[in-house]
Amino acid sequence: MDFVRKMGGKTEVTDKEVIVYPSSLSGCELDMQNCPDLGPILMVLASFAQGETKMINAARLRYKESDRIEAMETELRKVGVPIHSSEGEVWIQGPTAWKGGVTLDGHKDHRIVMALAIGATMADAPVTIEGAEAIAKSYPGFFRDLRSLGIEVKEK
């Protein structure tokens, strides 16, 4: 939640729940040194923030289940997100209205699939994510839970 707050998100954390309030997000610098697993979802969040977000110390993202920087850079470009990277840094310019009607690749990586699915909820048309079965590794009920929130999800 610290990264969300740093971007201007209003949240409240209690012992039993997290409350997220409507907020305007702003780009900022995010240090990924100790939390490489958050990289994909933070890239999605940055795509909706006003201005540039720079992720530093992100090289570890290249050595997870996939090269998460390359994977997210490839897939986010398909929906229109201005993004570029170096070995250990990522720059994302927002906000971006996600273009739907595209097919994205989950890169056999559960965190990539879940991040792309969250972003796709804001696209202007349906988005297909190939390799979505990768979520079984960490969160098999992910799509069921999205449906419980009123999000339309079709599984093939």
GROMACS .gro file of C-alpha atoms in nm:
model
  156
    1MET     CA    1   0.000   0.000   0.000
    2ASP     CA    2   0.301   0.228   0.046
    3PHE     CA    3   0.352   0.254  -0.330
    4VAL     CA    4  -0.016   0.332  -0.387
    5ARG     CA    5   0.001   0.607  -0.125
    6LYS     CA    6   0.325   0.742  -0.276
    7MET     CA    7   0.136   0.779  -0.606
    8GLY     CA    8  -0.142   0.972  -0.431
    9GLY     CA    9  -0.382   0.686  -0.364
   10LYS     CA   10  -0.598   0.714  -0.056
   11THR     CA   11  -0.616   0.390   0.139
   12GLU     CA   12  -0.701   0.273   0.487
   13VAL     CA   13  -0.573  -0.053   0.632
   14THR     CA   14  -0.732  -0.216   0.935
   15ASP     CA   15  -0.687  -0.557   1.095
   16LYS     CA   16  -0.963  -0.702   0.877
   17GLU     CA   17  -0.981  -0.499   0.559
   18VAL     CA   18  -0.825  -0.258   0.317
   19ILE     CA   19  -1.036   0.035   0.203
   20VAL     CA   20  -0.934   0.205  -0.122
   21TYR     CA   21  -1.088   0.544  -0.199
   22PRO     CA   22  -1.124   0.702  -0.544
   23SER     CA   23  -0.802   0.896  -0.599
   24SER     CA   24  -0.607   1.078  -0.866
   25LEU     CA   25  -0.270   0.910  -0.906
   26SER     CA   26   0.055   1.081  -1.003
   27GLY     CA   27   0.369   0.931  -1.146
   28CYS     CA   28   0.670   0.913  -0.917
   29GLU     CA   29   0.988   0.716  -0.857
   30LEU     CA   30   0.938   0.363  -0.721
   31ASP     CA   31   1.228   0.161  -0.580
   32MET     CA   32   1.176  -0.206  -0.669
   33GLN     CA   33   1.484  -0.339  -0.485
   34ASN     CA   34   1.296  -0.535  -0.220
   35CYS     CA   35   0.968  -0.610  -0.396
   36PRO     CA   36   1.019  -0.740  -0.751
   37ASP     CA   37   0.692  -0.934  -0.740
   38LEU     CA   38   0.500  -0.604  -0.732
   39GLY     CA   39   0.658  -0.484  -1.057
   40PRO     CA   40   0.389  -0.598  -1.303
   41ILE     CA   41   0.090  -0.459  -1.112
   42LEU     CA   42   0.274  -0.134  -1.039
   43MET     CA   43   0.345  -0.094  -1.411
   44VAL     CA   44  -0.028  -0.128  -1.474
   45LEU     CA   45  -0.105   0.123  -1.198
   46ALA     CA   46   0.154   0.363  -1.342
   47SER     CA   47  -0.019   0.345  -1.680
   48PHE     CA   48  -0.321   0.514  -1.521
   49ALA     CA   49  -0.123   0.775  -1.321
   50GLN     CA   50  -0.071   1.132  -1.439
   51GLY     CA   51   0.286   1.191  -1.556
   52GLU     CA   52   0.595   0.974  -1.564
   53THR     CA   53   0.663   0.687  -1.327
   54LYS     CA   54   1.021   0.566  -1.302
   55MET     CA   55   1.096   0.227  -1.149
   56ILE     CA   56   1.452   0.197  -1.022
   57ASN     CA   57   1.650  -0.104  -0.896
   58ALA     CA   58   1.423  -0.324  -1.104
   59ALA     CA   59   1.680  -0.561  -1.259
   60ARG     CA   60   1.556  -0.857  -1.048
   61LEU     CA   61   1.229  -0.843  -1.244
   62ARG     CA   62   1.423  -0.978  -1.541
   63TYR     CA   63   1.501  -1.303  -1.355
   64LYS     CA   64   1.164  -1.422  -1.224
   65GLU     CA   65   0.926  -1.671  -1.393
   66SER     CA   66   0.972  -1.456  -1.702
   67ASP     CA   67   1.166  -1.142  -1.785
   68ARG     CA   68   0.890  -0.934  -1.631
   69ILE     CA   69   1.024  -0.606  -1.763
   70GLU     CA   70   1.039  -0.728  -2.123
   71ALA     CA   71   0.705  -0.907  -2.091
   72MET     CA   72   0.520  -0.607  -1.950
   73GLU     CA   73   0.687  -0.369  -2.194
   74THR     CA   74   0.572  -0.586  -2.486
   75GLU     CA   75   0.217  -0.633  -2.361
   76LEU     CA   76   0.158  -0.278  -2.237
   77ARG     CA   77   0.263  -0.140  -2.575
   78LYS     CA   78  -0.013  -0.351  -2.735
   79VAL     CA   79  -0.274  -0.158  -2.535
   80GLY     CA   80  -0.109   0.177  -2.608
   81VAL     CA   81   0.099   0.242  -2.296
   82PRO     CA   82   0.416   0.448  -2.357
   83ILE     CA   83   0.685   0.244  -2.180
   84HIS     CA   84   1.058   0.189  -2.217
   85SER     CA   85   1.331   0.032  -2.009
   86SER     CA   86   1.699  -0.021  -1.950
   87GLU     CA   87   1.853  -0.321  -1.771
   88GLY     CA   88   1.728  -0.209  -1.430
   89GLU     CA   89   1.490   0.081  -1.482
   90VAL     CA   90   1.146   0.125  -1.634
   91TRP     CA   91   0.972   0.446  -1.742
   92ILE     CA   92   0.596   0.462  -1.795
   93GLN     CA   93   0.410   0.769  -1.915
   94GLY     CA   94   0.050   0.802  -1.808
   95PRO     CA   95  -0.233   0.828  -1.806
   96THR     CA   96  -0.319   0.591  -2.089
   97ALA     CA   97  -0.662   0.489  -2.209
   98TRP     CA   98  -0.609   0.118  -2.270
   99LYS     CA   99  -0.703   0.002  -2.620
  100GLY     CA  100  -0.900  -0.321  -2.614
  101GLY     CA  101  -0.966  -0.564  -2.893
  102VAL     CA  102  -0.616  -0.708  -2.858
  103THR     CA  103  -0.469  -1.041  -2.750
  104LEU     CA  104  -0.206  -1.027  -2.479
  105ASP     CA  105   0.041  -1.298  -2.379
  106GLY     CA  106   0.068  -1.397  -2.013
  107HIS     CA  107   0.426  -1.520  -2.068
  108LYS     CA  108   0.354  -1.827  -1.849
  109ASP     CA  109   0.383  -1.595  -1.547
  110HIS     CA  110   0.105  -1.571  -1.290
  111ARG     CA  111   0.187  -1.213  -1.190
  112ILE     CA  112   0.192  -1.095  -1.551
  113VAL     CA  113  -0.150  -1.255  -1.615
  114MET     CA  114  -0.308  -1.103  -1.305
  115ALA     CA  115  -0.162  -0.757  -1.368
  116LEU     CA  116  -0.279  -0.756  -1.730
  117ALA     CA  117  -0.625  -0.876  -1.625
  118ILE     CA  118  -0.659  -0.589  -1.378
  119GLY     CA  119  -0.551  -0.337  -1.641
  120ALA     CA  120  -0.786  -0.491  -1.896
  121THR     CA  121  -1.082  -0.401  -1.676
  122MET     CA  122  -1.020  -0.041  -1.786
  123ALA     CA  123  -0.979  -0.111  -2.160
  124ASP     CA  124  -1.222   0.033  -2.413
  125ALA     CA  125  -1.306  -0.314  -2.551
  126PRO     CA  126  -1.254  -0.676  -2.443
  127VAL     CA  127  -0.898  -0.802  -2.406
  128THR     CA  128  -0.791  -1.166  -2.446
  129ILE     CA  129  -0.504  -1.297  -2.232
  130GLU     CA  130  -0.339  -1.615  -2.359
  131GLY     CA  131  -0.174  -1.841  -2.102
  132ALA     CA  132  -0.408  -1.731  -1.824
  133GLU     CA  133  -0.381  -2.076  -1.665
  134ALA     CA  134  -0.051  -1.957  -1.512
  135ILE     CA  135  -0.248  -1.804  -1.224
  136ALA     CA  136  -0.299  -2.153  -1.080
  137LYS     CA  137   0.052  -2.121  -0.932
  138SER     CA  138  -0.046  -1.861  -0.674
  139TYR     CA  139  -0.415  -1.764  -0.694
  140PRO     CA  140  -0.639  -2.022  -0.864
  141GLY     CA  141  -0.954  -1.832  -0.763
  142PHE     CA  142  -0.841  -1.503  -0.917
  143PHE     CA  143  -1.093  -1.493  -1.203
  144ARG     CA  144  -1.374  -1.616  -0.978
  145ASP     CA  145  -1.296  -1.329  -0.741
  146LEU     CA  146  -1.296  -1.079  -1.030
  147ARG     CA  147  -1.642  -1.206  -1.127
  148SER     CA  148  -1.759  -1.159  -0.767
  149LEU     CA  149  -1.670  -0.791  -0.807
  150GLY     CA  150  -1.895  -0.763  -1.112
  151ILE     CA  151  -1.620  -0.786  -1.373
  152GLU     CA  152  -1.708  -0.988  -1.681
  153VAL     CA  153  -1.457  -1.268  -1.732
  154LYS     CA  154  -1.487  -1.545  -1.990
  155GLU     CA  155  -1.258  -1.845  -1.968
  156LYS     CA  156  -1.197  -2.073  -2.266
   0.00000   0.00000   0.00000
